[in-house]
Amino acid sequence: MSRSEDEIRSVARNLLEKNLVELVIGYEDSENGVRPCFISKPDEASRLVWNHECWFNLARYLRIFKNKRVGIVTKGCDGRSIVELIKENQVERKNVFIIAVECDGVYKPVKYGSANRERRIADYCRKCGIRVSPLRDHLVESDGQNLLNKGLKVNEEHALDWLSLFRKCLKCMACVRACPFCYCTECSVEGFKPMLVHRLRNSQELFTFHLTRALHMAGRCVECGACETACPVEIPLTKLYHELNEWFRENYNYAPGMSLEEEPPTLVFKEGEKVEEYAFHK
């Protein structure tokens, strides 16, 4: 057991023993690898683990337990998700105890049945510069192998043929289900009132589906890779949302999930601000 893992268990056990939280959300081992874990008793803290396979974004479960006091193990991207969910009034800060673990990167999950069992760091981790949650109540420092300092370089970004990539889409909605920010009661990309995107899988509908979702994620996505990891045909969705985030950084100097006080640019419009200044024609 690593020191980080031991500390996570100790903090979780203490929170439950003192009734500071009703539930702790973390990770545990299973026959099929690491999975989300929900514990409500102090003696269950021994189930918690921490390693390079803890790639799930646990923030998506906070809305389910919105009315409970919850402790949650977070990576940097998970913590940024929590910040945005608080700003969107989906989570109450007073109800969440954030156990922030210094993240050394996670492995890209091996697809079920794949013959290639090689472990390699996820591409979205290589781009990430946020190793610790910006919002935290307890910090667990890393004592493991830092995959991000291995001299690994991100491949030079090249123009992707998004239309060809979108044609692979099965419209299974796994990306929507995995995302902590896809919580609308009536989903615009799968609802019927109105039906913005048809159920058919032709090229036009697939493009509209992904474009609509990308616009909904603009200025909100924390690039945790949950959608990309869930995709059965491995569409690199995080790269698409990364490009949108770069546009927001350049034009609004804004990065989602970094501050509770900073308002999302999509929700504010300053007097005298010219719309054409931010047109997508550049």
PDB file of N, CA and C in Angstrom, residues 164-262:
ATOM      1  N   SER A 164     -15.062  12.529 -40.799  1.00  0.00           N
ATOM      2  CA  SER A 164     -14.789  11.091 -40.898  1.00  0.00           C
ATOM      3  C   SER A 164     -14.859  10.423 -39.526  1.00  0.00           C
ATOM      4  N   LEU A 165     -14.356  11.123 -38.517  1.00  0.00           N
ATOM      5  CA  LEU A 165     -14.393  10.570 -37.166  1.00  0.00           C
ATOM      6  C   LEU A 165     -15.824  10.453 -36.660  1.00  0.00           C
ATOM      7  N   PHE A 166     -16.640  11.471 -36.954  1.00  0.00           N
ATOM      8  CA  PHE A 166     -18.025  11.448 -36.488  1.00  0.00           C
ATOM      9  C   PHE A 166     -18.835  10.346 -37.164  1.00  0.00           C
ATOM     10  N   ARG A 167     -18.439   9.952 -38.371  1.00  0.00           N
ATOM     11  CA  ARG A 167     -19.164   8.878 -39.066  1.00  0.00           C
ATOM     12  C   ARG A 167     -19.033   7.540 -38.334  1.00  0.00           C
ATOM     13  N   LYS A 168     -18.021   7.418 -37.494  1.00  0.00           N
ATOM     14  CA  LYS A 168     -17.846   6.189 -36.718  1.00  0.00           C
ATOM     15  C   LYS A 168     -18.827   6.109 -35.552  1.00  0.00           C
ATOM     16  N   CYS A 169     -19.405   7.246 -35.200  1.00  0.00           N
ATOM     17  CA  CYS A 169     -20.252   7.350 -34.007  1.00  0.00           C
ATOM     18  C   CYS A 169     -21.460   6.414 -34.076  1.00  0.00           C
ATOM     19  N   LEU A 170     -21.729   5.731 -32.969  1.00  0.00           N
ATOM     20  CA  LEU A 170     -22.856   4.802 -32.874  1.00  0.00           C
ATOM     21  C   LEU A 170     -24.097   5.462 -32.269  1.00  0.00           C
ATOM     22  N   LYS A 171     -23.971   6.695 -31.855  1.00  0.00           N
ATOM     23  CA  LYS A 171     -25.054   7.393 -31.141  1.00  0.00           C
ATOM     24  C   LYS A 171     -25.498   6.591 -29.911  1.00  0.00           C
ATOM     25  N   CYS A 172     -24.538   5.979 -29.232  1.00  0.00           N
ATOM     26  CA  CYS A 172     -24.860   5.164 -28.057  1.00  0.00           C
ATOM     27  C   CYS A 172     -25.073   6.018 -26.816  1.00  0.00           C
ATOM     28  N   MET A 173     -24.663   7.299 -26.890  1.00  0.00           N
ATOM     29  CA  MET A 173     -24.815   8.275 -25.816  1.00  0.00           C
ATOM     30  C   MET A 173     -23.898   8.000 -24.622  1.00  0.00           C
ATOM     31  N   ALA A 174     -22.888   7.152 -24.802  1.00  0.00           N
ATOM     32  CA  ALA A 174     -21.967   6.868 -23.696  1.00  0.00           C
ATOM     33  C   ALA A 174     -21.232   8.132 -23.258  1.00  0.00           C
ATOM     34  N   CYS A 175     -20.895   9.004 -24.207  1.00  0.00           N
ATOM     35  CA  CYS A 175     -20.200  10.249 -23.877  1.00  0.00           C
ATOM     36  C   CYS A 175     -21.071  11.140 -22.999  1.00  0.00           C
ATOM     37  N   VAL A 176     -22.359  11.164 -23.294  1.00  0.00           N
ATOM     38  CA  VAL A 176     -23.304  11.968 -22.513  1.00  0.00           C
ATOM     39  C   VAL A 176     -23.448  11.399 -21.107  1.00  0.00           C
ATOM     40  N   ARG A 177     -23.557  10.079 -21.009  1.00  0.00           N
ATOM     41  CA  ARG A 177     -23.739   9.443 -19.702  1.00  0.00           C
ATOM     42  C   ARG A 177     -22.508   9.611 -18.806  1.00  0.00           C
ATOM     43  N   ALA A 178     -21.325   9.654 -19.404  1.00  0.00           N
ATOM     44  CA  ALA A 178     -20.093   9.721 -18.616  1.00  0.00           C
ATOM     45  C   ALA A 178     -19.763  11.129 -18.146  1.00  0.00           C
ATOM     46  N   CYS A 179     -20.292  12.132 -18.824  1.00  0.00           N
ATOM     47  CA  CYS A 179     -19.908  13.520 -18.551  1.00  0.00           C
ATOM     48  C   CYS A 179     -20.593  14.075 -17.304  1.00  0.00           C
ATOM     49  N   PRO A 180     -19.837  14.703 -16.385  1.00  0.00           N
ATOM     50  CA  PRO A 180     -20.453  15.282 -15.187  1.00  0.00           C
ATOM     51  C   PRO A 180     -21.322  16.498 -15.480  1.00  0.00           C
ATOM     52  N   PHE A 181     -21.183  17.074 -16.682  1.00  0.00           N
ATOM     53  CA  PHE A 181     -21.945  18.282 -17.006  1.00  0.00           C
ATOM     54  C   PHE A 181     -23.173  18.011 -17.869  1.00  0.00           C
ATOM     55  N   CYS A 182     -23.381  16.777 -18.266  1.00  0.00           N
ATOM     56  CA  CYS A 182     -24.579  16.440 -19.042  1.00  0.00           C
ATOM     57  C   CYS A 182     -25.658  15.966 -18.074  1.00  0.00           C
ATOM     58  N   TYR A 183     -26.379  16.925 -17.519  1.00  0.00           N
ATOM     59  CA  TYR A 183     -27.377  16.585 -16.506  1.00  0.00           C
ATOM     60  C   TYR A 183     -28.757  17.148 -16.828  1.00  0.00           C
ATOM     61  N   CYS A 184     -28.955  17.682 -18.026  1.00  0.00           N
ATOM     62  CA  CYS A 184     -30.249  18.275 -18.378  1.00  0.00           C
ATOM     63  C   CYS A 184     -31.363  17.229 -18.293  1.00  0.00           C
ATOM     64  N   THR A 185     -32.501  17.632 -17.725  1.00  0.00           N
ATOM     65  CA  THR A 185     -33.654  16.733 -17.638  1.00  0.00           C
ATOM     66  C   THR A 185     -34.157  16.384 -19.031  1.00  0.00           C
ATOM     67  N   GLU A 186     -34.198  17.379 -19.905  1.00  0.00           N
ATOM     68  CA  GLU A 186     -34.593  17.177 -21.298  1.00  0.00           C
ATOM     69  C   GLU A 186     -33.368  17.442 -22.160  1.00  0.00           C
ATOM     70  N   CYS A 187     -32.735  16.392 -22.633  1.00  0.00           N
ATOM     71  CA  CYS A 187     -31.488  16.520 -23.388  1.00  0.00           C
ATOM     72  C   CYS A 187     -31.764  16.991 -24.812  1.00  0.00           C
ATOM     73  N   SER A 188     -31.057  18.013 -25.231  1.00  0.00           N
ATOM     74  CA  SER A 188     -31.301  18.592 -26.554  1.00  0.00           C
ATOM     75  C   SER A 188     -30.837  17.693 -27.689  1.00  0.00           C
ATOM     76  N   VAL A 189     -29.960  16.733 -27.389  1.00  0.00           N
ATOM     77  CA  VAL A 189     -29.458  15.872 -28.457  1.00  0.00           C
ATOM     78  C   VAL A 189     -30.109  14.492 -28.478  1.00  0.00           C
ATOM     79  N   GLU A 190     -31.014  14.236 -27.553  1.00  0.00           N
ATOM     80  CA  GLU A 190     -31.738  12.965 -27.612  1.00  0.00           C
ATOM     81  C   GLU A 190     -33.213  13.104 -27.254  1.00  0.00           C
ATOM     82  N   GLY A 191     -33.642  14.320 -26.953  1.00  0.00           N
ATOM     83  CA  GLY A 191     -35.038  14.534 -26.595  1.00  0.00           C
ATOM     84  C   GLY A 191     -35.934  14.672 -27.815  1.00  0.00           C
ATOM     85  N   PHE A 192     -37.211  14.760 -27.568  1.00  0.00           N
ATOM     86  CA  PHE A 192     -38.197  14.840 -28.644  1.00  0.00           C
ATOM     87  C   PHE A 192     -38.893  16.199 -28.689  1.00  0.00           C
ATOM     88  N   LYS A 193     -38.675  17.046 -27.695  1.00  0.00           N
ATOM     89  CA  LYS A 193     -39.410  18.314 -27.622  1.00  0.00           C
ATOM     90  C   LYS A 193     -38.443  19.474 -27.425  1.00  0.00           C
ATOM     91  N   PRO A 194     -37.910  20.095 -28.480  1.00  0.00           N
ATOM     92  CA  PRO A 194     -38.039  19.660 -29.871  1.00  0.00           C
ATOM     93  C   PRO A 194     -36.947  18.640 -30.197  1.00  0.00           C
ATOM     94  N   MET A 195     -37.096  17.939 -31.286  1.00  0.00           N
ATOM     95  CA  MET A 195     -36.069  16.988 -31.701  1.00  0.00           C
ATOM     96  C   MET A 195     -35.045  17.738 -32.546  1.00  0.00           C
ATOM     97  N   LEU A 196     -33.967  18.184 -31.899  1.00  0.00           N
ATOM     98  CA  LEU A 196     -32.927  18.927 -32.609  1.00  0.00           C
ATOM     99  C   LEU A 196     -32.040  17.990 -33.421  1.00  0.00           C
ATOM    100  N   VAL A 197     -31.862  16.795 -32.909  1.00  0.00           N
ATOM    101  CA  VAL A 197     -31.022  15.811 -33.585  1.00  0.00           C
ATOM    102  C   VAL A 197     -31.829  14.538 -33.781  1.00  0.00           C
ATOM    103  N   HIS A 198     -31.927  14.083 -35.026  1.00  0.00           N
ATOM    104  CA  HIS A 198     -32.725  12.898 -35.334  1.00  0.00           C
ATOM    105  C   HIS A 198     -32.008  11.642 -34.870  1.00  0.00           C
ATOM    106  N   ARG A 199     -32.759  10.593 -34.665  1.00  0.00           N
ATOM    107  CA  ARG A 199     -32.193   9.321 -34.220  1.00  0.00           C
ATOM    108  C   ARG A 199     -31.392   8.622 -35.310  1.00  0.00           C
ATOM    109  N   LEU A 200     -31.563   9.028 -36.552  1.00  0.00           N
ATOM    110  CA  LEU A 200     -30.841   8.393 -37.645  1.00  0.00           C
ATOM    111  C   LEU A 200     -29.344   8.639 -37.513  1.00  0.00           C
ATOM    112  N   ARG A 201     -28.544   7.747 -38.092  1.00  0.00           N
ATOM    113  CA  ARG A 201     -27.096   7.852 -38.001  1.00  0.00           C
ATOM    114  C   ARG A 201     -26.488   8.245 -39.343  1.00  0.00           C
ATOM    115  N   ASN A 202     -27.094   9.211 -40.038  1.00  0.00           N
ATOM    116  CA  ASN A 202     -26.461   9.680 -41.264  1.00  0.00           C
ATOM    117  C   ASN A 202     -25.436  10.750 -40.908  1.00  0.00           C
ATOM    118  N   SER A 203     -24.586  11.099 -41.871  1.00  0.00           N
ATOM    119  CA  SER A 203     -23.465  12.000 -41.608  1.00  0.00           C
ATOM    120  C   SER A 203     -23.914  13.350 -41.074  1.00  0.00           C
ATOM    121  N   GLN A 204     -24.985  13.889 -41.648  1.00  0.00           N
ATOM    122  CA  GLN A 204     -25.461  15.204 -41.229  1.00  0.00           C
ATOM    123  C   GLN A 204     -25.928  15.191 -39.773  1.00  0.00           C
ATOM    124  N   GLU A 205     -26.688  14.163 -39.406  1.00  0.00           N
ATOM    125  CA  GLU A 205     -27.202  14.085 -38.043  1.00  0.00           C
ATOM    126  C   GLU A 205     -26.075  13.847 -37.035  1.00  0.00           C
ATOM    127  N   LEU A 206     -25.089  13.047 -37.408  1.00  0.00           N
ATOM    128  CA  LEU A 206     -23.969  12.791 -36.510  1.00  0.00           C
ATOM    129  C   LEU A 206     -23.151  14.057 -36.288  1.00  0.00           C
ATOM    130  N   PHE A 207     -22.959  14.831 -37.361  1.00  0.00           N
ATOM    131  CA  PHE A 207     -22.228  16.090 -37.231  1.00  0.00           C
ATOM    132  C   PHE A 207     -23.003  17.055 -36.333  1.00  0.00           C
ATOM    133  N   THR A 208     -24.317  17.153 -36.545  1.00  0.00           N
ATOM    134  CA  THR A 208     -25.152  18.047 -35.743  1.00  0.00           C
ATOM    135  C   THR A 208     -25.128  17.634 -34.273  1.00  0.00           C
ATOM    136  N   PHE A 209     -25.167  16.341 -34.026  1.00  0.00           N
ATOM    137  CA  PHE A 209     -25.129  15.819 -32.664  1.00  0.00           C
ATOM    138  C   PHE A 209     -23.864  16.272 -31.939  1.00  0.00           C
ATOM    139  N   HIS A 210     -22.714  16.056 -32.563  1.00  0.00           N
ATOM    140  CA  HIS A 210     -21.449  16.387 -31.904  1.00  0.00           C
ATOM    141  C   HIS A 210     -21.215  17.894 -31.839  1.00  0.00           C
ATOM    142  N   LEU A 211     -21.651  18.621 -32.856  1.00  0.00           N
ATOM    143  CA  LEU A 211     -21.496  20.072 -32.827  1.00  0.00           C
ATOM    144  C   LEU A 211     -22.357  20.675 -31.716  1.00  0.00           C
ATOM    145  N   THR A 212     -23.588  20.190 -31.582  1.00  0.00           N
ATOM    146  CA  THR A 212     -24.486  20.688 -30.535  1.00  0.00           C
ATOM    147  C   THR A 212     -23.907  20.417 -29.154  1.00  0.00           C
ATOM    148  N   ARG A 213     -23.404  19.215 -28.964  1.00  0.00           N
ATOM    149  CA  ARG A 213     -22.834  18.888 -27.656  1.00  0.00           C
ATOM    150  C   ARG A 213     -21.567  19.701 -27.380  1.00  0.00           C
ATOM    151  N   ALA A 214     -20.763  19.916 -28.405  1.00  0.00           N
ATOM    152  CA  ALA A 214     -19.543  20.705 -28.236  1.00  0.00           C
ATOM    153  C   ALA A 214     -19.874  22.130 -27.811  1.00  0.00           C
ATOM    154  N   LEU A 215     -20.901  22.714 -28.416  1.00  0.00           N
ATOM    155  CA  LEU A 215     -21.305  24.071 -28.055  1.00  0.00           C
ATOM    156  C   LEU A 215     -21.837  24.121 -26.628  1.00  0.00           C
ATOM    157  N   HIS A 216     -22.506  23.068 -26.200  1.00  0.00           N
ATOM    158  CA  HIS A 216     -23.006  23.012 -24.825  1.00  0.00           C
ATOM    159  C   HIS A 216     -21.862  22.865 -23.823  1.00  0.00           C
ATOM    160  N   MET A 217     -20.743  22.294 -24.266  1.00  0.00           N
ATOM    161  CA  MET A 217     -19.601  22.096 -23.377  1.00  0.00           C
ATOM    162  C   MET A 217     -18.636  23.273 -23.400  1.00  0.00           C
ATOM    163  N   ALA A 218     -18.826  24.192 -24.328  1.00  0.00           N
ATOM    164  CA  ALA A 218     -17.907  25.323 -24.479  1.00  0.00           C
ATOM    165  C   ALA A 218     -17.813  26.129 -23.188  1.00  0.00           C
ATOM    166  N   GLY A 219     -16.599  26.331 -22.716  1.00  0.00           N
ATOM    167  CA  GLY A 219     -16.389  27.096 -21.498  1.00  0.00           C
ATOM    168  C   GLY A 219     -16.728  26.337 -20.233  1.00  0.00           C
ATOM    169  N   ARG A 220     -17.039  25.045 -20.344  1.00  0.00           N
ATOM    170  CA  ARG A 220     -17.396  24.231 -19.181  1.00  0.00           C
ATOM    171  C   ARG A 220     -16.514  22.989 -19.053  1.00  0.00           C
ATOM    172  N   CYS A 221     -16.117  22.431 -20.179  1.00  0.00           N
ATOM    173  CA  CYS A 221     -15.354  21.183 -20.179  1.00  0.00           C
ATOM    174  C   CYS A 221     -14.007  21.357 -19.463  1.00  0.00           C
ATOM    175  N   VAL A 222     -13.683  20.408 -18.575  1.00  0.00           N
ATOM    176  CA  VAL A 222     -12.411  20.459 -17.856  1.00  0.00           C
ATOM    177  C   VAL A 222     -11.415  19.450 -18.425  1.00  0.00           C
ATOM    178  N   GLU A 223     -11.774  18.844 -19.552  1.00  0.00           N
ATOM    179  CA  GLU A 223     -10.893  17.919 -20.272  1.00  0.00           C
ATOM    180  C   GLU A 223     -10.454  16.730 -19.415  1.00  0.00           C
ATOM    181  N   CYS A 224     -11.414  16.166 -18.692  1.00  0.00           N
ATOM    182  CA  CYS A 224     -11.112  15.007 -17.842  1.00  0.00           C
ATOM    183  C   CYS A 224     -11.006  13.720 -18.647  1.00  0.00           C
ATOM    184  N   GLY A 225     -11.508  13.732 -19.889  1.00  0.00           N
ATOM    185  CA  GLY A 225     -11.413  12.561 -20.751  1.00  0.00           C
ATOM    186  C   GLY A 225     -12.473  11.508 -20.530  1.00  0.00           C
ATOM    187  N   ALA A 226     -13.475  11.793 -19.688  1.00  0.00           N
ATOM    188  CA  ALA A 226     -14.511  10.792 -19.396  1.00  0.00           C
ATOM    189  C   ALA A 226     -15.279  10.397 -20.649  1.00  0.00           C
ATOM    190  N   CYS A 227     -15.612  11.381 -21.480  1.00  0.00           N
ATOM    191  CA  CYS A 227     -16.384  11.101 -22.697  1.00  0.00           C
ATOM    192  C   CYS A 227     -15.573  10.266 -23.678  1.00  0.00           C
ATOM    193  N   GLU A 228     -14.322  10.645 -23.861  1.00  0.00           N
ATOM    194  CA  GLU A 228     -13.441   9.946 -24.800  1.00  0.00           C
ATOM    195  C   GLU A 228     -13.179   8.515 -24.347  1.00  0.00           C
ATOM    196  N   THR A 229     -12.995   8.336 -23.050  1.00  0.00           N
ATOM    197  CA  THR A 229     -12.745   7.009 -22.506  1.00  0.00           C
ATOM    198  C   THR A 229     -13.964   6.107 -22.650  1.00  0.00           C
ATOM    199  N   ALA A 230     -15.154   6.691 -22.515  1.00  0.00           N
ATOM    200  CA  ALA A 230     -16.393   5.907 -22.610  1.00  0.00           C
ATOM    201  C   ALA A 230     -16.743   5.537 -24.043  1.00  0.00           C
ATOM    202  N   CYS A 231     -16.194   6.259 -25.020  1.00  0.00           N
ATOM    203  CA  CYS A 231     -16.559   6.055 -26.419  1.00  0.00           C
ATOM    204  C   CYS A 231     -16.078   4.693 -26.927  1.00  0.00           C
ATOM    205  N   PRO A 232     -16.986   3.827 -27.382  1.00  0.00           N
ATOM    206  CA  PRO A 232     -16.592   2.490 -27.839  1.00  0.00           C
ATOM    207  C   PRO A 232     -15.821   2.487 -29.154  1.00  0.00           C
ATOM    208  N   VAL A 233     -15.912   3.593 -29.932  1.00  0.00           N
ATOM    209  CA  VAL A 233     -15.188   3.650 -31.206  1.00  0.00           C
ATOM    210  C   VAL A 233     -14.011   4.625 -31.131  1.00  0.00           C
ATOM    211  N   GLU A 234     -13.706   5.082 -29.924  1.00  0.00           N
ATOM    212  CA  GLU A 234     -12.506   5.873 -29.628  1.00  0.00           C
ATOM    213  C   GLU A 234     -12.404   7.166 -30.437  1.00  0.00           C
ATOM    214  N   ILE A 235     -13.480   7.917 -30.514  1.00  0.00           N
ATOM    215  CA  ILE A 235     -13.421   9.250 -31.115  1.00  0.00           C
ATOM    216  C   ILE A 235     -12.714  10.169 -30.118  1.00  0.00           C
ATOM    217  N   PRO A 236     -11.666  10.902 -30.529  1.00  0.00           N
ATOM    218  CA  PRO A 236     -10.897  11.742 -29.597  1.00  0.00           C
ATOM    219  C   PRO A 236     -11.636  13.029 -29.226  1.00  0.00           C
ATOM    220  N   LEU A 237     -12.734  12.887 -28.506  1.00  0.00           N
ATOM    221  CA  LEU A 237     -13.597  14.028 -28.193  1.00  0.00           C
ATOM    222  C   LEU A 237     -12.898  15.094 -27.357  1.00  0.00           C
ATOM    223  N   THR A 238     -11.984  14.676 -26.486  1.00  0.00           N
ATOM    224  CA  THR A 238     -11.301  15.648 -25.636  1.00  0.00           C
ATOM    225  C   THR A 238     -10.520  16.655 -26.467  1.00  0.00           C
ATOM    226  N   LYS A 239      -9.994  16.225 -27.613  1.00  0.00           N
ATOM    227  CA  LYS A 239      -9.259  17.147 -28.484  1.00  0.00           C
ATOM    228  C   LYS A 239     -10.183  18.219 -29.048  1.00  0.00           C
ATOM    229  N   LEU A 240     -11.416  17.830 -29.363  1.00  0.00           N
ATOM    230  CA  LEU A 240     -12.387  18.796 -29.873  1.00  0.00           C
ATOM    231  C   LEU A 240     -12.700  19.844 -28.815  1.00  0.00           C
ATOM    232  N   TYR A 241     -12.957  19.402 -27.591  1.00  0.00           N
ATOM    233  CA  TYR A 241     -13.293  20.340 -26.519  1.00  0.00           C
ATOM    234  C   TYR A 241     -12.071  21.150 -26.087  1.00  0.00           C
ATOM    235  N   HIS A 242     -10.882  20.565 -26.262  1.00  0.00           N
ATOM    236  CA  HIS A 242      -9.652  21.301 -25.956  1.00  0.00           C
ATOM    237  C   HIS A 242      -9.508  22.508 -26.885  1.00  0.00           C
ATOM    238  N   GLU A 243      -9.843  22.310 -28.154  1.00  0.00           N
ATOM    239  CA  GLU A 243      -9.767  23.419 -29.110  1.00  0.00           C
ATOM    240  C   GLU A 243     -10.729  24.540 -28.721  1.00  0.00           C
ATOM    241  N   LEU A 244     -11.920  24.180 -28.265  1.00  0.00           N
ATOM    242  CA  LEU A 244     -12.872  25.189 -27.805  1.00  0.00           C
ATOM    243  C   LEU A 244     -12.345  25.910 -26.568  1.00  0.00           C
ATOM    244  N   ASN A 245     -11.764  25.164 -25.643  1.00  0.00           N
ATOM    245  CA  ASN A 245     -11.209  25.777 -24.438  1.00  0.00           C
ATOM    246  C   ASN A 245     -10.071  26.730 -24.765  1.00  0.00           C
ATOM    247  N   GLU A 246      -9.258  26.373 -25.760  1.00  0.00           N
ATOM    248  CA  GLU A 246      -8.170  27.256 -26.166  1.00  0.00           C
ATOM    249  C   GLU A 246      -8.722  28.574 -26.695  1.00  0.00           C
ATOM    250  N   TRP A 247      -9.827  28.489 -27.421  1.00  0.00           N
ATOM    251  CA  TRP A 247     -10.460  29.705 -27.943  1.00  0.00           C
ATOM    252  C   TRP A 247     -10.935  30.580 -26.790  1.00  0.00           C
ATOM    253  N   PHE A 248     -11.494  29.982 -25.765  1.00  0.00           N
ATOM    254  CA  PHE A 248     -11.960  30.740 -24.600  1.00  0.00           C
ATOM    255  C   PHE A 248     -10.786  31.353 -23.844  1.00  0.00           C
ATOM    256  N   ARG A 249      -9.679  30.641 -23.766  1.00  0.00           N
ATOM    257  CA  ARG A 249      -8.502  31.180 -23.086  1.00  0.00           C
ATOM    258  C   ARG A 249      -7.970  32.401 -23.832  1.00  0.00           C
ATOM    259  N   GLU A 250      -7.928  32.303 -25.148  1.00  0.00           N
ATOM    260  CA  GLU A 250      -7.383  33.397 -25.949  1.00  0.00           C
ATOM    261  C   GLU A 250      -8.282  34.627 -25.946  1.00  0.00           C
ATOM    262  N   ASN A 251      -9.590  34.412 -26.007  1.00  0.00           N
ATOM    263  CA  ASN A 251     -10.518  35.530 -26.146  1.00  0.00           C
ATOM    264  C   ASN A 251     -11.086  36.049 -24.830  1.00  0.00           C
ATOM    265  N   TYR A 252     -11.161  35.194 -23.823  1.00  0.00           N
ATOM    266  CA  TYR A 252     -11.751  35.606 -22.549  1.00  0.00           C
ATOM    267  C   TYR A 252     -10.802  35.438 -21.364  1.00  0.00           C
ATOM    268  N   ASN A 253      -9.618  34.867 -21.612  1.00  0.00           N
ATOM    269  CA  ASN A 253      -8.678  34.584 -20.530  1.00  0.00           C
ATOM    270  C   ASN A 253      -9.367  33.776 -19.435  1.00  0.00           C
ATOM    271  N   TYR A 254     -10.092  32.759 -19.856  1.00  0.00           N
ATOM    272  CA  TYR A 254     -10.889  31.961 -18.921  1.00  0.00           C
ATOM    273  C   TYR A 254     -10.597  30.476 -19.089  1.00  0.00           C
ATOM    274  N   ALA A 255     -10.406  29.805 -17.962  1.00  0.00           N
ATOM    275  CA  ALA A 255     -10.253  28.348 -17.944  1.00  0.00           C
ATOM    276  C   ALA A 255     -11.283  27.796 -16.970  1.00  0.00           C
ATOM    277  N   PRO A 256     -12.140  26.886 -17.399  1.00  0.00           N
ATOM    278  CA  PRO A 256     -13.203  26.375 -16.528  1.00  0.00           C
ATOM    279  C   PRO A 256     -12.672  25.627 -15.310  1.00  0.00           C
ATOM    280  N   GLY A 257     -13.378  25.798 -14.194  1.00  0.00           N
ATOM    281  CA  GLY A 257     -13.086  25.028 -12.996  1.00  0.00           C
ATOM    282  C   GLY A 257     -11.921  25.483 -12.155  1.00  0.00           C
ATOM    283  N   MET A 258     -11.392  26.672 -12.403  1.00  0.00           N
ATOM    284  CA  MET A 258     -10.232  27.136 -11.658  1.00  0.00           C
ATOM    285  C   MET A 258     -10.583  28.055 -10.488  1.00  0.00           C
ATOM    286  N   SER A 259     -11.777  28.643 -10.512  1.00  0.00           N
ATOM    287  CA  SER A 259     -12.148  29.581  -9.451  1.00  0.00           C
ATOM    288  C   SER A 259     -13.658  29.629  -9.274  1.00  0.00           C
ATOM    289  N   LEU A 260     -14.101  29.667  -8.014  1.00  0.00           N
ATOM    290  CA  LEU A 260     -15.530  29.795  -7.736  1.00  0.00           C
ATOM    291  C   LEU A 260     -16.029  31.203  -8.016  1.00  0.00           C
ATOM    292  N   GLU A 261     -15.126  32.170  -7.944  1.00  0.00           N
ATOM    293  CA  GLU A 261     -15.528  33.565  -8.105  1.00  0.00           C
ATOM    294  C   GLU A 261     -15.601  34.001  -9.569  1.00  0.00           C
ATOM    295  N   GLU A 262     -14.844  33.351 -10.419  1.00  0.00           N
ATOM    296  CA  GLU A 262     -14.786  33.753 -11.824  1.00  0.00           C
ATOM    297  C   GLU A 262     -16.018  33.274 -12.579  1.00  0.00           C
TER     298      GLU A 262
END
